[in-house]
PDB file of C-alpha atoms in Angstrom:
ATOM      1  CA  MET A   1      -3.140  13.202   3.979  1.00  0.00           C
ATOM      2  CA  PRO A   2      -4.369  10.586   1.473  1.00  0.00           C
ATOM      3  CA  LYS A   3      -6.055   7.489   2.825  1.00  0.00           C
ATOM      4  CA  GLY A   4      -4.701   4.009   2.223  1.00  0.00           C
ATOM      5  CA  TYR A   5      -6.713   1.040   1.021  1.00  0.00           C
ATOM      6  CA  TRP A   6      -6.272  -2.698   0.962  1.00  0.00           C
ATOM      7  CA  VAL A   7      -7.960  -4.102  -2.140  1.00  0.00           C
ATOM      8  CA  SER A   8      -8.338  -7.874  -2.406  1.00  0.00           C
ATOM      9  CA  ALA A   9      -9.940  -9.686  -5.317  1.00  0.00           C
ATOM     10  CA  TYR A  10     -10.389 -13.396  -4.686  1.00  0.00           C
ATOM     11  CA  ARG A  11      -9.957 -15.388  -7.882  1.00  0.00           C
ATOM     12  CA  THR A  12     -10.638 -18.738  -6.206  1.00  0.00           C
ATOM     13  CA  ILE A  13     -11.437 -19.968  -2.713  1.00  0.00           C
ATOM     14  CA  SER A  14     -10.226 -23.557  -2.429  1.00  0.00           C
ATOM     15  CA  ASP A  15     -10.435 -23.882   1.366  1.00  0.00           C
ATOM     16  CA  PRO A  16     -13.305 -22.000   3.029  1.00  0.00           C
ATOM     17  CA  GLU A  17     -12.113 -23.112   6.480  1.00  0.00           C
ATOM     18  CA  LYS A  18      -8.748 -21.417   5.976  1.00  0.00           C
ATOM     19  CA  LEU A  19     -10.538 -18.295   4.766  1.00  0.00           C
ATOM     20  CA  ALA A  20     -12.746 -18.307   7.879  1.00  0.00           C
ATOM     21  CA  ALA A  21      -9.701 -18.642  10.157  1.00  0.00           C
ATOM     22  CA  TYR A  22      -7.964 -15.853   8.243  1.00  0.00           C
ATOM     23  CA  ASN A  23     -11.018 -13.579   8.560  1.00  0.00           C
ATOM     24  CA  GLU A  24     -11.025 -13.930  12.353  1.00  0.00           C
ATOM     25  CA  LEU A  25      -7.284 -13.329  12.678  1.00  0.00           C
ATOM     26  CA  ALA A  26      -7.205 -10.513  10.117  1.00  0.00           C
ATOM     27  CA  ALA A  27      -9.818  -8.596  12.111  1.00  0.00           C
ATOM     28  CA  LEU A  28      -7.460  -8.725  15.110  1.00  0.00           C
ATOM     29  CA  ALA A  29      -4.823  -6.977  12.989  1.00  0.00           C
ATOM     30  CA  VAL A  30      -7.001  -4.598  10.964  1.00  0.00           C
ATOM     31  CA  ASN A  31      -9.278  -3.171  13.644  1.00  0.00           C
ATOM     32  CA  PRO A  32      -6.551  -2.095  16.123  1.00  0.00           C
ATOM     33  CA  ALA A  33      -4.617  -0.561  13.208  1.00  0.00           C
ATOM     34  CA  GLY A  34      -7.589   1.681  12.425  1.00  0.00           C
ATOM     35  CA  GLY A  35      -8.771  -0.242   9.371  1.00  0.00           C
ATOM     36  CA  ARG A  36     -12.428  -0.161   8.359  1.00  0.00           C
ATOM     37  CA  THR A  37     -13.864  -2.753   6.017  1.00  0.00           C
ATOM     38  CA  ILE A  38     -15.987  -0.841   3.517  1.00  0.00           C
ATOM     39  CA  VAL A  39     -16.558  -3.647   0.968  1.00  0.00           C
ATOM     40  CA  ARG A  40     -16.791  -7.371   1.711  1.00  0.00           C
ATOM     41  CA  GLY A  41     -18.225  -9.611  -0.951  1.00  0.00           C
ATOM     42  CA  GLY A  42     -21.566  -8.420  -2.177  1.00  0.00           C
ATOM     43  CA  ARG A  43     -22.615  -7.873  -5.748  1.00  0.00           C
ATOM     44  CA  VAL A  44     -20.020  -7.320  -8.458  1.00  0.00           C
ATOM     45  CA  VAL A  45     -20.417  -6.259 -12.064  1.00  0.00           C
ATOM     46  CA  ALA A  46     -17.167  -6.826 -13.948  1.00  0.00           C
ATOM     47  CA  HIS A  47     -16.188  -5.037 -17.153  1.00  0.00           C
ATOM     48  CA  ASP A  48     -13.322  -5.250 -19.620  1.00  0.00           C
ATOM     49  CA  ALA A  49     -10.833  -7.903 -18.378  1.00  0.00           C
ATOM     50  CA  GLY A  50     -12.452  -8.015 -14.916  1.00  0.00           C
ATOM     51  CA  ILE A  51     -13.836 -11.121 -13.294  1.00  0.00           C
ATOM     52  CA  ALA A  52     -16.918 -11.021 -11.056  1.00  0.00           C
ATOM     53  CA  GLU A  53     -15.148 -12.235  -7.938  1.00  0.00           C
ATOM     54  CA  ARG A  54     -15.314 -11.699  -4.185  1.00  0.00           C
ATOM     55  CA  THR A  55     -13.811  -8.277  -3.481  1.00  0.00           C
ATOM     56  CA  VAL A  56     -12.792  -6.786  -0.133  1.00  0.00           C
ATOM     57  CA  VAL A  57     -11.755  -3.169   0.471  1.00  0.00           C
ATOM     58  CA  VAL A  58     -10.350  -1.964   3.801  1.00  0.00           C
ATOM     59  CA  GLU A  59      -9.827   1.761   4.381  1.00  0.00           C
ATOM     60  CA  PHE A  60      -7.112   3.257   6.598  1.00  0.00           C
ATOM     61  CA  ASP A  61      -6.564   6.895   7.536  1.00  0.00           C
ATOM     62  CA  SER A  62      -3.249   6.900   5.652  1.00  0.00           C
ATOM     63  CA  PHE A  63      -1.270   4.864   3.147  1.00  0.00           C
ATOM     64  CA  GLU A  64       1.452   4.407   5.768  1.00  0.00           C
ATOM     65  CA  GLN A  65      -1.085   2.958   8.215  1.00  0.00           C
ATOM     66  CA  ALA A  66      -2.237   0.492   5.568  1.00  0.00           C
ATOM     67  CA  VAL A  67       1.324  -0.667   4.887  1.00  0.00           C
ATOM     68  CA  ALA A  68       2.137  -0.943   8.607  1.00  0.00           C
ATOM     69  CA  ALA A  69      -0.992  -3.013   9.237  1.00  0.00           C
ATOM     70  CA  TYR A  70      -0.006  -5.419   6.462  1.00  0.00           C
ATOM     71  CA  GLU A  71       3.518  -5.730   7.847  1.00  0.00           C
ATOM     72  CA  SER A  72       2.342  -6.242  11.452  1.00  0.00           C
ATOM     73  CA  ALA A  73       2.979  -9.521  13.257  1.00  0.00           C
ATOM     74  CA  ALA A  74      -0.772  -9.924  13.801  1.00  0.00           C
ATOM     75  CA  TYR A  75      -1.536  -9.732  10.085  1.00  0.00           C
ATOM     76  CA  GLN A  76       1.343 -12.034   9.186  1.00  0.00           C
ATOM     77  CA  THR A  77      -0.253 -14.606  11.517  1.00  0.00           C
ATOM     78  CA  ALA A  78      -3.522 -14.197   9.605  1.00  0.00           C
ATOM     79  CA  LEU A  79      -1.704 -14.712   6.301  1.00  0.00           C
ATOM     80  CA  ALA A  80      -0.094 -17.899   7.616  1.00  0.00           C
ATOM     81  CA  ALA A  81      -3.559 -19.228   8.496  1.00  0.00           C
ATOM     82  CA  LEU A  82      -4.824 -18.370   5.026  1.00  0.00           C
ATOM     83  CA  SER A  83      -1.851 -20.072   3.401  1.00  0.00           C
ATOM     84  CA  ASP A  84      -2.912 -21.657   0.112  1.00  0.00           C
ATOM     85  CA  GLY A  85      -6.638 -21.538   0.892  1.00  0.00           C
ATOM     86  CA  VAL A  86      -7.294 -18.864  -1.731  1.00  0.00           C
ATOM     87  CA  GLU A  87      -5.852 -17.305  -4.840  1.00  0.00           C
ATOM     88  CA  ARG A  88      -6.222 -13.549  -4.645  1.00  0.00           C
ATOM     89  CA  ASP A  89      -4.921 -10.294  -6.030  1.00  0.00           C
ATOM     90  CA  PHE A  90      -3.994  -8.122  -3.027  1.00  0.00           C
ATOM     91  CA  ARG A  91      -2.888  -4.502  -3.309  1.00  0.00           C
ATOM     92  CA  ILE A  92      -2.273  -1.564  -1.023  1.00  0.00           C
ATOM     93  CA  VAL A  93      -3.180   1.650  -2.806  1.00  0.00           C
ATOM     94  CA  GLU A  94      -3.095   5.331  -1.915  1.00  0.00           C
ATOM     95  CA  GLY A  95      -6.247   7.423  -2.153  1.00  0.00           C
ATOM     96  CA  ILE A  96      -6.309  10.789  -3.888  1.00  0.00           C
ATOM     97  CA  ASP A  97      -7.127  12.901  -0.837  1.00  0.00           C
TER      98      ASP A  97
END
């Protein structure tokens, strides 16, 4: 069964306090859902139309698990805390195996 991934690229962070609150609450949703953060910040080399921005990747055992974690009440609470504190590109993608 292919894994599922959350991929977030943060274009701007306008409110670091909201991001910090989100990070705490998101962990309460991601960890019980079986998510594992495999990339958080760190060095980025961007090519083509890419922007060297903060990137976060969370791995789940399945695509369905990744979608369910996003839709969970716990994660929706984290999103409410984040609110307009960042501008990001967030995707849920399916792995190839």
